[in-house]
């Protein structure tokens, strides 16, 4: 016999109704519902705030990455035109590609339920 058989589910609803009626007679059910609503609202607000900050940071990172890639492209065009690059700024060397100029961020946009998860 499993834990969630028909008898156990029926007992759950009996206990839930009993506890709800106790809270209602004690006049604490409206207070509990109000506190739960306040906590859920505060969590949602906090989640929206966090997602907004994260999205702003991701936008800044994408702009910075685009700027670096544009700089690399300009340097490569200068090299292709025959200009000798500075040994420390040569984008054709693996050292420059791995040391920061050529790195790429793994960026995932926020999804719809993110505020609920972060709140």
mmCIF file of C-alpha atoms in Angstrom:
data_model
loop_
_atom_site.group_PDB
_atom_site.id
_atom_site.type_symbol
_atom_site.label_atom_id
_atom_site.label_comp_id
_atom_site.label_asym_id
_atom_site.label_seq_id
_atom_site.Cartn_x
_atom_site.Cartn_y
_atom_site.Cartn_z
ATOM 1 C CA UNK A 1 0.000 0.000 0.000
ATOM 2 C CA UNK A 2 1.389 3.363 -0.985
ATOM 3 C CA UNK A 3 1.587 6.447 1.178
ATOM 4 C CA UNK A 4 -0.756 8.395 -1.094
ATOM 5 C CA UNK A 5 -3.608 5.929 -1.282
ATOM 6 C CA UNK A 6 -7.246 7.019 -1.345
ATOM 7 C CA UNK A 7 -7.598 6.710 2.423
ATOM 8 C CA UNK A 8 -4.526 8.900 3.087
ATOM 9 C CA UNK A 9 -5.753 11.556 0.643
ATOM 10 C CA UNK A 10 -9.170 11.602 2.308
ATOM 11 C CA UNK A 11 -7.544 11.938 5.738
ATOM 12 C CA UNK A 12 -5.479 14.855 4.465
ATOM 13 C CA UNK A 13 -8.585 16.780 3.410
ATOM 14 C CA UNK A 14 -10.336 16.007 6.721
ATOM 15 C CA UNK A 15 -7.363 17.361 8.683
ATOM 16 C CA UNK A 16 -7.107 20.397 6.385
ATOM 17 C CA UNK A 17 -10.797 21.244 6.885
ATOM 18 C CA UNK A 18 -10.472 20.762 10.628
ATOM 19 C CA UNK A 19 -7.406 23.022 10.885
ATOM 20 C CA UNK A 20 -9.072 25.635 8.673
ATOM 21 C CA UNK A 21 -12.173 25.669 10.869
ATOM 22 C CA UNK A 22 -9.980 26.025 13.988
ATOM 23 C CA UNK A 23 -8.150 28.967 12.440
ATOM 24 C CA UNK A 24 -11.466 30.532 11.401
ATOM 25 C CA UNK A 25 -13.010 30.191 14.879
ATOM 26 C CA UNK A 26 -9.825 31.501 16.454
ATOM 27 C CA UNK A 27 -10.008 34.505 14.079
ATOM 28 C CA UNK A 28 -6.397 33.985 13.039
ATOM 29 C CA UNK A 29 -7.126 32.781 9.492
ATOM 30 C CA UNK A 30 -7.456 36.328 8.054
ATOM 31 C CA UNK A 31 -4.230 37.332 9.802
ATOM 32 C CA UNK A 32 -2.419 34.259 8.456
ATOM 33 C CA UNK A 33 -3.708 34.911 4.932
ATOM 34 C CA UNK A 34 -2.714 38.593 5.150
ATOM 35 C CA UNK A 35 0.797 37.704 6.354
ATOM 36 C CA UNK A 36 1.178 35.087 3.630
ATOM 37 C CA UNK A 37 0.044 37.615 1.021
ATOM 38 C CA UNK A 38 2.512 40.198 2.354
ATOM 39 C CA UNK A 39 5.366 37.702 2.275
ATOM 40 C CA UNK A 40 4.535 36.568 -1.259
ATOM 41 C CA UNK A 41 4.258 40.177 -2.448
ATOM 42 C CA UNK A 42 7.574 41.086 -0.837
ATOM 43 C CA UNK A 43 9.246 38.057 -2.399
ATOM 44 C CA UNK A 44 7.873 38.923 -5.827
ATOM 45 C CA UNK A 45 9.042 42.545 -5.482
ATOM 46 C CA UNK A 46 12.506 41.374 -4.410
ATOM 47 C CA UNK A 47 12.634 38.916 -7.315
ATOM 48 C CA UNK A 48 11.668 41.604 -9.828
ATOM 49 C CA UNK A 49 14.350 43.888 -8.395
ATOM 50 C CA UNK A 50 17.012 41.172 -8.605
ATOM 51 C CA UNK A 51 16.062 40.208 -12.174
ATOM 52 C CA UNK A 52 16.209 43.869 -13.216
ATOM 53 C CA UNK A 53 19.702 44.237 -11.768
ATOM 54 C CA UNK A 54 20.840 40.999 -13.409
ATOM 55 C CA UNK A 55 19.470 42.051 -16.797
ATOM 56 C CA UNK A 56 21.218 45.431 -16.526
ATOM 57 C CA UNK A 57 24.511 43.705 -15.719
ATOM 58 C CA UNK A 58 24.111 41.310 -18.635
ATOM 59 C CA UNK A 59 23.434 44.229 -20.991
ATOM 60 C CA UNK A 60 26.605 45.953 -19.775
ATOM 61 C CA UNK A 61 28.620 42.763 -20.267
ATOM 62 C CA UNK A 62 27.283 42.328 -23.801
ATOM 63 C CA UNK A 63 28.233 45.908 -24.684
ATOM 64 C CA UNK A 64 31.725 45.445 -23.229
ATOM 65 C CA UNK A 65 32.169 42.180 -25.121
ATOM 66 C CA UNK A 66 31.051 43.847 -28.362
ATOM 67 C CA UNK A 67 33.543 46.657 -27.797
ATOM 68 C CA UNK A 68 36.403 44.185 -27.261
ATOM 69 C CA UNK A 69 35.474 42.204 -30.365
ATOM 70 C CA UNK A 70 35.375 45.437 -32.394
ATOM 71 C CA UNK A 71 38.870 46.303 -31.119
ATOM 72 C CA UNK A 72 40.132 42.862 -32.114
ATOM 73 C CA UNK A 73 38.570 43.252 -35.547
ATOM 74 C CA UNK A 74 40.260 46.638 -36.028
ATOM 75 C CA UNK A 75 43.641 45.199 -35.015
ATOM 76 C CA UNK A 76 43.218 42.280 -37.415
ATOM 77 C CA UNK A 77 42.302 44.660 -40.254
ATOM 78 C CA UNK A 78 45.487 46.660 -39.554
ATOM 79 C CA UNK A 79 47.547 43.467 -39.672
ATOM 80 C CA UNK A 80 45.893 42.401 -42.947
ATOM 81 C CA UNK A 81 46.707 45.840 -44.376
ATOM 82 C CA UNK A 82 50.376 45.215 -43.678
ATOM 83 C CA UNK A 83 50.881 47.240 -40.531
ATOM 84 C CA UNK A 84 53.084 45.490 -37.983
ATOM 85 C CA UNK A 85 51.225 45.075 -34.705
ATOM 86 C CA UNK A 86 52.552 45.810 -31.260
ATOM 87 C CA UNK A 87 53.861 42.532 -29.864
ATOM 88 C CA UNK A 88 51.758 42.950 -26.734
ATOM 89 C CA UNK A 89 48.538 43.831 -28.607
ATOM 90 C CA UNK A 90 48.740 41.348 -31.472
ATOM 91 C CA UNK A 91 45.281 39.746 -31.602
ATOM 92 C CA UNK A 92 46.558 36.937 -33.808
ATOM 93 C CA UNK A 93 48.511 35.360 -30.943
ATOM 94 C CA UNK A 94 46.728 32.754 -28.842
ATOM 95 C CA UNK A 95 47.974 34.524 -25.722
ATOM 96 C CA UNK A 96 45.866 37.617 -26.486
ATOM 97 C CA UNK A 97 42.826 35.568 -27.404
ATOM 98 C CA UNK A 98 43.002 33.654 -24.142
ATOM 99 C CA UNK A 99 44.076 36.490 -21.868
ATOM 100 C CA UNK A 100 40.921 38.568 -22.073
ATOM 101 C CA UNK A 101 40.441 40.240 -25.422
ATOM 102 C CA UNK A 102 38.954 37.190 -27.104
ATOM 103 C CA UNK A 103 36.985 35.778 -24.208
ATOM 104 C CA UNK A 104 33.256 35.469 -24.605
ATOM 105 C CA UNK A 105 30.582 35.485 -21.910
ATOM 106 C CA UNK A 106 28.011 32.720 -21.658
ATOM 107 C CA UNK A 107 24.863 34.809 -21.242
ATOM 108 C CA UNK A 108 21.370 33.432 -20.762
ATOM 109 C CA UNK A 109 18.431 35.829 -20.677
ATOM 110 C CA UNK A 110 16.015 35.801 -17.746
ATOM 111 C CA UNK A 111 12.894 33.696 -18.125
ATOM 112 C CA UNK A 112 9.375 34.562 -17.008
ATOM 113 C CA UNK A 113 9.312 32.720 -13.622
ATOM 114 C CA UNK A 114 12.718 34.097 -12.586
ATOM 115 C CA UNK A 115 11.277 36.737 -10.190
ATOM 116 C CA UNK A 116 9.404 34.026 -8.317
ATOM 117 C CA UNK A 117 12.499 31.853 -8.049
ATOM 118 C CA UNK A 118 14.745 34.697 -6.867
ATOM 119 C CA UNK A 119 12.146 36.230 -4.530
#
